[in-house]
XYZ file of C-alpha atoms in Angstrom:
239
model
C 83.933 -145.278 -63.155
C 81.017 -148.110 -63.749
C 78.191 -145.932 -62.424
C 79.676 -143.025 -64.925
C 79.910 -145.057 -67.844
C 76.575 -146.539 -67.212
C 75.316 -142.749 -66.801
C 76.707 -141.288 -69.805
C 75.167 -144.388 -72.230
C 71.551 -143.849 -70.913
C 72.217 -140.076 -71.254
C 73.054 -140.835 -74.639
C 69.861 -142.345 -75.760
C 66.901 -139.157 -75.219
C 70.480 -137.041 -76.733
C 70.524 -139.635 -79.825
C 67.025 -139.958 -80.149
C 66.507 -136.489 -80.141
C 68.677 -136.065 -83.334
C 66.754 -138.715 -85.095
C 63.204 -137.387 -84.562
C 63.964 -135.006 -87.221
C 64.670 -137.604 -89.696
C 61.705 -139.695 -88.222
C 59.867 -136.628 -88.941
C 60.872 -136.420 -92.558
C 60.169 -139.825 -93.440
C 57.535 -141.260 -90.684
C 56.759 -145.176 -89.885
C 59.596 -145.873 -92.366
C 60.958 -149.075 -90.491
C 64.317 -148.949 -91.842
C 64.620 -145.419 -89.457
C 64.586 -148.282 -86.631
C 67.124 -150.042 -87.819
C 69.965 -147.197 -88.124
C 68.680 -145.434 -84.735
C 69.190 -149.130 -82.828
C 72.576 -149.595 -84.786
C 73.660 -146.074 -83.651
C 72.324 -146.659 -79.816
C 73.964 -149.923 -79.398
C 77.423 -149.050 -80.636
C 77.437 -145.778 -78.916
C 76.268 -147.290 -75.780
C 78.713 -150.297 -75.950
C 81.605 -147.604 -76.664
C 80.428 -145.714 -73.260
C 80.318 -148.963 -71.217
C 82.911 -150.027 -72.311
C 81.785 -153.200 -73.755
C 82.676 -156.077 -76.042
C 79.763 -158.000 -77.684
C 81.197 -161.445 -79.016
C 78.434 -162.414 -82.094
C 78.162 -166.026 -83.078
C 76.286 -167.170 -86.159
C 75.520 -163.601 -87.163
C 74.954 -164.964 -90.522
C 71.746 -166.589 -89.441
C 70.267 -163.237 -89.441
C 67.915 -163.379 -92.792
C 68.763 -159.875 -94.605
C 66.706 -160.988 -97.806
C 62.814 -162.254 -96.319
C 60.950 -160.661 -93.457
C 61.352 -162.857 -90.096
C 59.993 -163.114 -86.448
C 63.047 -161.902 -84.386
C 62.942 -163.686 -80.711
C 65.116 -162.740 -78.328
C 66.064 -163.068 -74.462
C 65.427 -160.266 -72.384
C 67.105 -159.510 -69.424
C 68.137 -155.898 -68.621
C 67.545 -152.064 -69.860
C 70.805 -152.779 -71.320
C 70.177 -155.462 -73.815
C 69.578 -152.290 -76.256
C 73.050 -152.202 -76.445
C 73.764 -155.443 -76.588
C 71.653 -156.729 -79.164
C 70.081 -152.953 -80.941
C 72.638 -153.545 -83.996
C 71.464 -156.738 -85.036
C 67.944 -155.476 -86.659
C 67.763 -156.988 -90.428
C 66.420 -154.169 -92.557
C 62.982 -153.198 -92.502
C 62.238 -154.258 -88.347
C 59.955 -152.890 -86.260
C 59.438 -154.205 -82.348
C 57.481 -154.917 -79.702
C 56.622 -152.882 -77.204
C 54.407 -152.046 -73.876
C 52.686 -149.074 -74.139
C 54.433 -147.017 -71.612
C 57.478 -146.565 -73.616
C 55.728 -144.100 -76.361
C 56.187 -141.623 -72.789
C 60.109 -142.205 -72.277
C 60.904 -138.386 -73.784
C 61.980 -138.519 -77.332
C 62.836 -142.231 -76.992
C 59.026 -143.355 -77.286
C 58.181 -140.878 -79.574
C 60.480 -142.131 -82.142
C 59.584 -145.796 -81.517
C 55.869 -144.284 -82.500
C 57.093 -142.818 -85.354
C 59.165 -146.016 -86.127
C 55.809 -148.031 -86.870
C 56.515 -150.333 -84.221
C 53.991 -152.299 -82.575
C 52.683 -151.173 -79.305
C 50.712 -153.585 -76.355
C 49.078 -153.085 -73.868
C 50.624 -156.304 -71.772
C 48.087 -156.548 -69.335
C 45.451 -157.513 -71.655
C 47.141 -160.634 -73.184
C 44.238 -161.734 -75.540
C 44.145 -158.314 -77.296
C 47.787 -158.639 -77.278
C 47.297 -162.086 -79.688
C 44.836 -160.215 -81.533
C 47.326 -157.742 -82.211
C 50.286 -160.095 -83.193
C 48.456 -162.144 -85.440
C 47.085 -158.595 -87.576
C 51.166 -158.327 -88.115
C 51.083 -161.210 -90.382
C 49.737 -158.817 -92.962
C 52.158 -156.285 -92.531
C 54.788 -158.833 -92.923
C 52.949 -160.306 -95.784
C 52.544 -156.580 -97.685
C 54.794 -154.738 -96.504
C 57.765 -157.251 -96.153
C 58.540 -156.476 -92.322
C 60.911 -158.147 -89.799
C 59.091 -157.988 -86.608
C 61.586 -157.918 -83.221
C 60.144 -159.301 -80.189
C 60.833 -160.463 -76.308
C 58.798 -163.240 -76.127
C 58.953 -163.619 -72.009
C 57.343 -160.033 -71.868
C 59.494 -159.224 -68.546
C 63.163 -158.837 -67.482
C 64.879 -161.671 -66.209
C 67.974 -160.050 -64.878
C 69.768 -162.462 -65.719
C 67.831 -165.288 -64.101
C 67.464 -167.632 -66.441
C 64.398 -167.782 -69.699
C 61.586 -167.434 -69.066
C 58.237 -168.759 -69.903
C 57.297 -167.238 -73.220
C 53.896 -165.722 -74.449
C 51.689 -167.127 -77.412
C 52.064 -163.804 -79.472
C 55.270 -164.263 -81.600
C 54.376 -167.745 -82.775
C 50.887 -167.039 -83.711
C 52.293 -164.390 -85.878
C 55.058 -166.521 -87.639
C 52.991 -169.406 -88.211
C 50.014 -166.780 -89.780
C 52.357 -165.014 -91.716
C 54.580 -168.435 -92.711
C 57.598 -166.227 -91.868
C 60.366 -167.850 -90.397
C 61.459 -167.531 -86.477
C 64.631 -166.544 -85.527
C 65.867 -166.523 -82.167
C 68.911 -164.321 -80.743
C 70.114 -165.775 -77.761
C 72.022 -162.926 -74.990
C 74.229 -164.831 -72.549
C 73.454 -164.096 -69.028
C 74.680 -160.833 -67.286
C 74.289 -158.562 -64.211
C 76.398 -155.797 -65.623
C 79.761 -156.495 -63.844
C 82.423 -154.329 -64.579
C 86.058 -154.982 -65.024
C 89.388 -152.964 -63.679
C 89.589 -149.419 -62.504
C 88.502 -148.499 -65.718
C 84.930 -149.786 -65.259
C 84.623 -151.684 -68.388
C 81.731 -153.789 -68.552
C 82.576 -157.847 -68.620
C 81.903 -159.062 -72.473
C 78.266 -160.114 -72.753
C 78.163 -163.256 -76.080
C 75.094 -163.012 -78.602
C 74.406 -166.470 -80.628
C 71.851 -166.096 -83.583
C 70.451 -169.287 -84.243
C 69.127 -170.757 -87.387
C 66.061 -169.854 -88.751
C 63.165 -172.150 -87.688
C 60.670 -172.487 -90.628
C 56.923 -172.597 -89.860
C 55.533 -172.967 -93.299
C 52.776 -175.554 -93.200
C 52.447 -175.089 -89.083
C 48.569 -174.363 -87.969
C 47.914 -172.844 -84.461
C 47.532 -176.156 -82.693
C 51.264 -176.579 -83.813
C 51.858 -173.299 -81.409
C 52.575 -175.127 -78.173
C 54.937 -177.505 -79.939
C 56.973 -174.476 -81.831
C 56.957 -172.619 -78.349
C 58.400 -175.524 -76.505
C 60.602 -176.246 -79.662
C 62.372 -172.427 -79.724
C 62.176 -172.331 -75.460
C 64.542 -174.970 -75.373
C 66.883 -174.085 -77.870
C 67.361 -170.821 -76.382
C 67.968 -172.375 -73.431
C 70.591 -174.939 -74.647
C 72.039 -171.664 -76.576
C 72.447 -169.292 -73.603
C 74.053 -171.987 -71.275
C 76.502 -173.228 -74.116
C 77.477 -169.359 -74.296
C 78.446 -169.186 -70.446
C 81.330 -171.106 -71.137
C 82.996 -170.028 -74.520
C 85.964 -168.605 -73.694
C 86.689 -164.856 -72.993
C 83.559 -164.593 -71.874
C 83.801 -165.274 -68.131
């Protein structure tokens, strides 16, 4: 039952995405499309699997000012997990072989999200820190995995530069989302995926921060996360 529930929610995605290219279409690089495709993906995909999603200090989330969104990443799945938590007006980061996942990357084009090539890491800086200006004029949240890889559920990783150049340019606050870790165990006869937590932490201002404060701020959020994703291995019902 595990391997069909896990089949049906990644058939789900090119079938959802699909849908919304048309409204991508009709209204294209509007960021908000991102935001109600990744709500729809998420709670479809956690209905499939099966899945509870306990959220902890969900109102940390800033709704009202644009914000650098860092997050843990640790399997395909985390779309699920964590796709319904996008503020309005969010676009993400990406490598550039997702725009040829069918439908899925041609939405995320259409989406104005930010595409890098990851094996070029200084024109990947170059290319956070020109965000600043689009969260500057045009007011965007920007979503992004700082450690760049999977972990499966091994633990954070080291993070890259990028995010935190772009916060402290743009003076927009970080905020970090931090996924317990999970290797997709299943529950029952029934399949049903074990509950994976989600703890939004406080906004971390940079105002006044320069880009020699960068190591300090990356250090600063690194272990926070940390301290975050071990606290959320033991809250209870989550085992």
């Amino acid at each position: 039952m595990a391997v069909a529930r896990k089949i049906l929610a990644w058939l789900s995605v090119p079938l959802i995405c699909m849908l919304a290219l048309i409204g991508y279409i009709a209204r294209p690089f509007n960021p908000d499309n991102n935001r109600l495709l990744a709500w729809t993906l998420a709670r479809v995909g956690r209905c499939l699997l099966g899945m509870k999603r306990p959220l902890y200090g969900a109102e940390n989330m800033p709704q009202d000012r644009p914000t650098v969104i860092i997050a843990n990443h640790q399997q395909n799945d985390d779309l699920f997990v964590v796709g319904d938590l996008l503020p309005p007006r969010t676009v993400a980061v990406g490598k550039s072989s997702l725009v040829w996942l069918p439908f899925f990357g041609q939405v995320f084009w259409l989406g104005g999200n930010i595409i890098l090539n990851r094996g070029r890491s200084h024109k990947a800086v170059a290319a956070m820190q020109a965000t600043s200006d689009a969260i500057h004029k045009d007011r965007k949240s920007i979503w992004v995995f700082p450690e760049g890889t999977r972990s499966r559920g091994r633990g954070l990783g080291s993070f890259k530069k990028g995010a935190f150049h772009t916060a402290i340019a743009a003076g927009a606050p970080i905020t970090m989302v931090c996924v317990g870790e999970y290797h997709s165990q299943t529950r029952g006869w029934a399949g049903r995926r074990k509950p994976v937590p989600v703890h939004i932490l406080p906004p971390v201002e940079t105002t006044g921060l320069t880009r020699d404060d960068v190591p300090e701020l990356m250090a600063r959020c690194h272990q926070q996360m940390a301290d975050a994703i071990t606290a959320l291995g033991h809250r209870p019902g989550t085992a």
